[in-house]
Tab-separated table of C-alpha atoms in Angstrom:
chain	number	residue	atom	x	y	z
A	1	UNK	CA	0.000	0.000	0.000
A	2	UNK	CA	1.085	3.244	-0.972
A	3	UNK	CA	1.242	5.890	2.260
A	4	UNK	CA	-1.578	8.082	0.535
A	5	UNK	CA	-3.625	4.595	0.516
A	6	UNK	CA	-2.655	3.625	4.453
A	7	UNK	CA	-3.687	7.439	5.467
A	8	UNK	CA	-6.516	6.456	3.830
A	9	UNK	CA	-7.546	3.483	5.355
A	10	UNK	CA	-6.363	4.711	9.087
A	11	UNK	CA	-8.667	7.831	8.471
A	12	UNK	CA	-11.901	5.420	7.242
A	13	UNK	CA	-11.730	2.683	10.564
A	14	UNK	CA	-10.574	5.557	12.933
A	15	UNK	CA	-13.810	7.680	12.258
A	16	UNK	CA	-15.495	3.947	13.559
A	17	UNK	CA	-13.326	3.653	16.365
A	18	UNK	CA	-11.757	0.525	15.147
A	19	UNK	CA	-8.264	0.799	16.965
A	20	UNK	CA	-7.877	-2.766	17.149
A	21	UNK	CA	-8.138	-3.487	13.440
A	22	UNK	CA	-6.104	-0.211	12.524
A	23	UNK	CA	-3.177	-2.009	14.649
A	24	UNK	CA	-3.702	-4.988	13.138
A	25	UNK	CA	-4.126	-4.078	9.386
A	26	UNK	CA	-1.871	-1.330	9.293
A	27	UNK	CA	1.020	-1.054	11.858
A	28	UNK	CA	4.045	-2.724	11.445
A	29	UNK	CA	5.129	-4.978	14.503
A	30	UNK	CA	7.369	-3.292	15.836
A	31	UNK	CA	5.944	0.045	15.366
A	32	UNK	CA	7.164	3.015	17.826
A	33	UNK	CA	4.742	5.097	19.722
A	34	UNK	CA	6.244	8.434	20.980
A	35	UNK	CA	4.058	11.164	23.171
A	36	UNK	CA	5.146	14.810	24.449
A	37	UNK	CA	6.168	15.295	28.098
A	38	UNK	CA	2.952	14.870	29.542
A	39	UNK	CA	1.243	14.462	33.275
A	40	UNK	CA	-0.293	11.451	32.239
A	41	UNK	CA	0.134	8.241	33.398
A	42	UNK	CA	0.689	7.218	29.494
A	43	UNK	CA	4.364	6.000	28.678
A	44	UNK	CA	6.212	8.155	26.444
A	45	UNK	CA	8.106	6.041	23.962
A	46	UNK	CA	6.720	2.112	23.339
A	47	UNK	CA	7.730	-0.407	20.860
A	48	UNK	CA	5.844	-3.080	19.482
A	49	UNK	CA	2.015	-4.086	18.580
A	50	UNK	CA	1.480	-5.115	22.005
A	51	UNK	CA	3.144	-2.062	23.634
A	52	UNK	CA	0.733	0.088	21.660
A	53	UNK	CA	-2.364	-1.605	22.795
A	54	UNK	CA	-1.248	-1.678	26.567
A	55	UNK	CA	-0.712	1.863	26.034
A	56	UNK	CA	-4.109	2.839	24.122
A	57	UNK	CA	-5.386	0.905	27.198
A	58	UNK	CA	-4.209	2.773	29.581
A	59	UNK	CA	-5.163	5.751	27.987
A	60	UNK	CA	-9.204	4.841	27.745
A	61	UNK	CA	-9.039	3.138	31.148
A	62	UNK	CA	-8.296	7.297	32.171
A	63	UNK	CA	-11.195	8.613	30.222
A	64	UNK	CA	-14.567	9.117	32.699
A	65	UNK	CA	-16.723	9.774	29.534
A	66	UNK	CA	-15.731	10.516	26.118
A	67	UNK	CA	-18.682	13.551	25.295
A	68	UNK	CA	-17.401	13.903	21.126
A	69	UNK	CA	-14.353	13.474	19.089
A	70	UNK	CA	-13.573	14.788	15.461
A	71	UNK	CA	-10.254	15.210	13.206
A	72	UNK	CA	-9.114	17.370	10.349
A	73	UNK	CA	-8.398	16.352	6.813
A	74	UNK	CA	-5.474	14.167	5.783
A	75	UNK	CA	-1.787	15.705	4.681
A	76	UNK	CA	-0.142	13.451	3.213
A	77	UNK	CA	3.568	12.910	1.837
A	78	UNK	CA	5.478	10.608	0.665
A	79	UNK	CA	6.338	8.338	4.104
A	80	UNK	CA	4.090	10.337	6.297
A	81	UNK	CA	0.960	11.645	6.951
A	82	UNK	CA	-1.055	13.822	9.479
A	83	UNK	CA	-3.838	15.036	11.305
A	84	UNK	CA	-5.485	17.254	13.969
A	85	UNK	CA	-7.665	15.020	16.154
A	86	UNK	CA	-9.639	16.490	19.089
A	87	UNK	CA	-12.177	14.951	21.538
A	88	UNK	CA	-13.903	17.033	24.295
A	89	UNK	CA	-13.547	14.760	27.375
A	90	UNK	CA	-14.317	13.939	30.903
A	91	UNK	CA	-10.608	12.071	32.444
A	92	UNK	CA	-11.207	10.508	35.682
A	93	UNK	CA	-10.952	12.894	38.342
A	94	UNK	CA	-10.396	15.912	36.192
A	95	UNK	CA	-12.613	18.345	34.732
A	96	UNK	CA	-14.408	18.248	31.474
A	97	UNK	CA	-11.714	19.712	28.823
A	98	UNK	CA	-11.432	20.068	24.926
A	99	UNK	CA	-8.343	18.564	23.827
A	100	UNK	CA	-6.458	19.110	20.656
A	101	UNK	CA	-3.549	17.337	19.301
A	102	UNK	CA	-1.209	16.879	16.190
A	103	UNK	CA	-0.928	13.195	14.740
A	104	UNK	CA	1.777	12.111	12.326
A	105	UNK	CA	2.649	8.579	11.087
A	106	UNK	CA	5.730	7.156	8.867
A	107	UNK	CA	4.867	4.559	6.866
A	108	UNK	CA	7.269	2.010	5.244
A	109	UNK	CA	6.454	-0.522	3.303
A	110	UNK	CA	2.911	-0.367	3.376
A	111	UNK	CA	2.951	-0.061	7.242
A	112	UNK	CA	2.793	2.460	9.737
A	113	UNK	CA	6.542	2.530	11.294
A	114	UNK	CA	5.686	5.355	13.881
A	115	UNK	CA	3.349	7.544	15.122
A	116	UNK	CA	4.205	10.873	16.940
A	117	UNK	CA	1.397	13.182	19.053
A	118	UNK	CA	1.889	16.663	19.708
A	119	UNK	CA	-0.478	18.081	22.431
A	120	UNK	CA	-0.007	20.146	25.688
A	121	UNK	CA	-1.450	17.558	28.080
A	122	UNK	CA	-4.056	14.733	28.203
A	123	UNK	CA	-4.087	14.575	32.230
């Protein structure tokens, strides 16, 4: 698959909430996952499929109630591509916030190689 053709298959099963089959139809298995300095409990650099899903885990196992989400338009390039994605959210023991955050992926091969988040805090 061509990166254009990944971005758009992550963009068509992430607007179902499909994270599971995303991961398994197009990550690579050792993919990296690296997130910003961050008072979350979320780890900021994991490697591998199974990292990933621990961490996505941990990360919904936070959220008290998930009130919308929504994401920009694709940009794609040749080995990457990126989004805005936001959700306004309810984290356990927080208050109810809007949160915004940059998303870009490398893909090689067909296969997303990494995936980066920029945002100021998810805690």
């Amino acid at each position: 698959m061509t990166t254009q053709q990944v971005a758009n298959r992550y963009y068509e099963l992430i607007q179902k909430n499909l994270y599971e089959q995303i991961q398994n139809e197009l990550y690579a298995p050792n993919a990296v996952s690296i997130e910003p300095e961050n008072d979350s409990k979320l780890p900021l650099v994991v490697t591998g499929i199974d990292a990933l899903r621990q961490k996505e885990s941990l990360f919904f196992s936070q959220v008290e109630q998930m009130h919308s989400s929504y994401m920009s338009e694709l940009v794609v390039s040749t080995f990457f591509f990126s989004m805005m994605t936001g959700m306004d959210v309810t984290m356990q023991g927080k208050p109810r916030k809007n949160k915004e955050q940059i998303c870009v992926f490398e893909v090689r091969n067909g296969k997303i190689v990494k995936e980066q988040f920029f945002y100021d805090d998810f805690a």
